[in-house]
Amino acid sequence: MNSKLLFVFVGLLVREAVGHGMMLDPPNRSSVWRVNPRALKDYDDNSNFCGSAYVQHYKNGGKCGLCGDSYSDPHPQDNENTGKYGAGLIAGTYEAGSVIDVKIRLTANHLGTFTYSLCKLEDPKAPESGEDCFIPLMLEDGSSQYNVTSNEFNIINKVQLPEEPCERCVLRWHYTAGNNWGVCDDGTSGLGCGPQETFRSCSDIVIQ
């Protein structure tokens, strides 16, 4: 391993903390137990962070499970459809083409960006087909991402839903943190450069 990569991965190990945030409204699969007593409880529901930054970037080549599990976990992964927490419990029903409030709770603010995407489940009895199933969604203001500022912990994003209805859709929150120090594209070093922690939450919704 060259010195730059060693620097990055040592930084990930040193700075890494456990559990940082989740999508609470509509509640993600690991958090739906907070509003639905039928759901399996996951008391560690703020730590869907791809197995950890070290696992994601060093062991799995930067890849993350579709809904925040470690990419190398067997399928169905815990937070995939039909997985341990993917029981198909509907977390929200919305009107096609509407703008919805999505509530995020950060238990540790690591700066960075939020993005959202939507997957239409073709087979409710199988896991999501892959990354290509998730179509990016825009925010109400037309932007593709939300930039997290310091000292934000309870965040509401206004997300634009598509015009097409679907009986089973998966809304995904993707958080790329920006608090790790790494090597930038121009060869310099700085905060937010290089591999960063990633968090994902998936919620089962209906669009009608």
XYZ file of C-alpha atoms in Angstrom:
208
model
C 0.000 0.000 0.000
C 1.452 3.391 -0.947
C 1.918 6.191 1.572
C -1.136 8.172 0.419
C -3.489 5.215 0.803
C -1.942 4.320 4.147
C -2.520 7.897 5.312
C -6.172 7.757 4.224
C -6.976 4.423 5.850
C -5.186 5.232 9.097
C -7.254 8.422 9.174
C -10.446 6.432 8.697
C -9.562 4.125 11.557
C -8.634 6.938 13.920
C -11.621 9.196 13.226
C -14.304 6.560 12.870
C -17.204 6.564 15.350
C -20.172 4.230 15.569
C -23.604 5.387 14.513
C -24.407 8.786 13.155
C -27.852 9.160 11.641
C -30.991 7.799 10.056
C -34.134 8.694 8.111
C -36.977 8.945 10.633
C -39.891 10.156 8.491
C -40.774 8.144 6.575
C -39.080 5.746 8.986
C -36.453 3.529 7.416
C -36.600 -0.245 7.709
C -34.361 -0.336 10.773
C -36.329 2.453 12.480
C -39.938 1.613 11.589
C -40.283 -0.155 14.966
C -40.331 3.295 16.533
C -43.819 3.875 15.074
C -45.026 0.336 14.304
C -45.036 -2.279 17.101
C -45.175 -5.072 14.494
C -41.673 -4.259 13.284
C -38.518 -5.989 14.442
C -36.526 -3.741 16.756
C -33.066 -2.504 15.811
C -31.604 -0.461 18.653
C -28.578 0.331 16.495
C -30.668 1.885 13.716
C -28.426 4.929 13.342
C -25.457 2.911 12.132
C -26.288 1.744 8.612
C -22.879 2.911 7.452
C -21.772 0.254 4.974
C -20.070 -1.816 7.643
C -17.812 1.122 8.618
C -15.661 3.447 6.556
C -12.732 1.061 6.855
C -14.776 -1.922 5.627
C -16.326 0.101 2.805
C -13.159 1.640 1.419
C -10.458 -0.867 2.356
C -12.217 -4.241 2.170
C -15.047 -3.555 -0.297
C -13.371 -1.186 -2.732
C -15.537 1.800 -1.807
C -18.817 -0.062 -2.337
C -21.804 -0.027 0.013
C -24.865 -2.228 0.322
C -27.951 -0.804 -1.376
C -29.545 0.138 1.953
C -26.519 0.706 4.160
C -25.308 -2.795 4.961
C -21.767 -3.942 4.241
C -21.450 -4.587 0.499
C -19.964 -8.026 1.181
C -22.845 -9.234 3.375
C -24.867 -12.121 1.856
C -28.222 -11.373 0.210
C -30.786 -10.532 1.233
C -28.867 -8.104 3.392
C -30.462 -6.987 6.665
C -31.869 -3.744 5.258
C -32.719 -4.968 1.773
C -36.265 -5.937 0.862
C -37.002 -9.407 2.331
C -33.980 -9.026 4.644
C -34.017 -9.044 8.441
C -35.643 -5.601 8.634
C -37.114 -5.496 5.114
C -40.515 -6.913 6.027
C -42.449 -4.729 3.580
C -44.093 -2.575 6.256
C -45.284 0.587 4.524
C -43.794 3.652 6.182
C -45.680 6.314 4.240
C -48.278 6.880 1.515
C -47.914 9.921 -0.738
C -49.499 11.596 -3.740
C -47.715 11.269 -7.061
C -45.865 14.439 -8.012
C -46.021 15.859 -4.507
C -43.251 17.403 -2.452
C -42.775 15.574 0.832
C -40.984 16.407 4.055
C -38.240 13.893 4.803
C -36.922 14.071 8.355
C -33.355 13.087 9.156
C -31.802 12.757 12.588
C -28.039 13.003 12.948
C -26.681 11.704 16.229
C -23.278 13.055 15.207
C -22.840 15.815 12.634
C -20.098 14.966 10.160
C -20.838 17.703 7.587
C -21.070 16.351 4.014
C -24.106 15.979 1.741
C -27.509 14.248 1.544
C -29.018 12.850 -1.656
C -32.251 10.928 -2.255
C -33.294 8.278 -4.746
C -36.250 6.003 -5.467
C -36.461 2.353 -6.526
C -39.678 0.810 -7.851
C -39.789 -2.778 -6.641
C -40.613 -5.049 -9.561
C -40.821 -8.094 -7.286
C -41.973 -7.399 -3.699
C -40.760 -10.880 -2.730
C -37.147 -10.264 -3.746
C -34.386 -7.817 -2.808
C -33.880 -4.655 -4.827
C -32.408 -5.533 -8.227
C -29.322 -3.342 -7.880
C -27.939 0.171 -7.814
C -29.453 0.905 -11.226
C -32.941 0.558 -9.724
C -32.461 3.748 -7.689
C -33.374 6.862 -9.674
C -32.120 10.190 -8.245
C -34.729 12.562 -6.802
C -34.496 16.335 -6.695
C -35.185 18.646 -3.794
C -38.009 21.176 -4.053
C -35.569 23.969 -4.915
C -34.289 22.010 -7.917
C -30.979 21.013 -6.365
C -29.730 17.438 -6.366
C -28.183 17.448 -2.894
C -28.394 19.053 0.527
C -25.211 20.433 2.048
C -25.011 19.752 5.777
C -23.745 22.599 7.932
C -22.268 22.259 11.394
C -24.572 21.964 14.419
C -27.479 20.510 12.392
C -28.967 17.404 13.968
C -32.689 17.366 13.084
C -33.051 18.178 9.411
C -36.125 18.355 7.165
C -35.615 18.136 3.404
C -38.393 18.821 0.907
C -38.106 16.064 -1.703
C -39.898 15.998 -5.060
C -41.628 12.698 -5.860
C -42.151 11.509 -9.461
C -45.490 11.788 -11.263
C -45.791 8.015 -11.706
C -47.544 6.013 -8.965
C -46.138 2.782 -7.559
C -47.515 0.225 -5.133
C -44.118 -0.528 -3.600
C -41.324 1.990 -3.839
C -38.127 2.279 -1.835
C -37.095 5.783 -0.817
C -33.384 5.960 -0.043
C -31.421 8.567 1.893
C -27.700 8.647 1.133
C -25.360 10.615 3.377
C -21.751 11.163 2.375
C -19.955 12.618 5.382
C -17.274 15.264 4.989
C -15.279 15.277 8.200
C -12.405 12.935 7.350
C -9.034 14.319 6.347
C -7.679 12.875 3.118
C -5.891 13.387 -0.179
C -7.662 15.765 -2.591
C -7.856 15.370 -6.375
C -5.093 17.936 -6.856
C -2.703 16.002 -4.614
C -3.045 18.260 -1.584
C -4.603 17.155 1.703
C -7.706 18.580 3.336
C -10.898 18.052 5.309
C -13.570 16.317 3.239
C -11.113 14.966 0.668
C -10.556 11.299 -0.055
C -12.756 8.413 1.137
C -15.521 9.437 3.528
C -18.036 7.607 5.687
C -21.321 6.742 3.971
C -24.729 6.222 5.579
C -27.880 4.910 3.911
C -31.493 4.365 4.965
C -34.280 2.742 2.931
C -38.009 3.263 3.566
C -40.916 1.380 1.999
C -43.502 3.801 0.629
C -46.560 3.911 -1.627
C -47.035 6.608 -4.278
C -50.632 6.843 -5.490
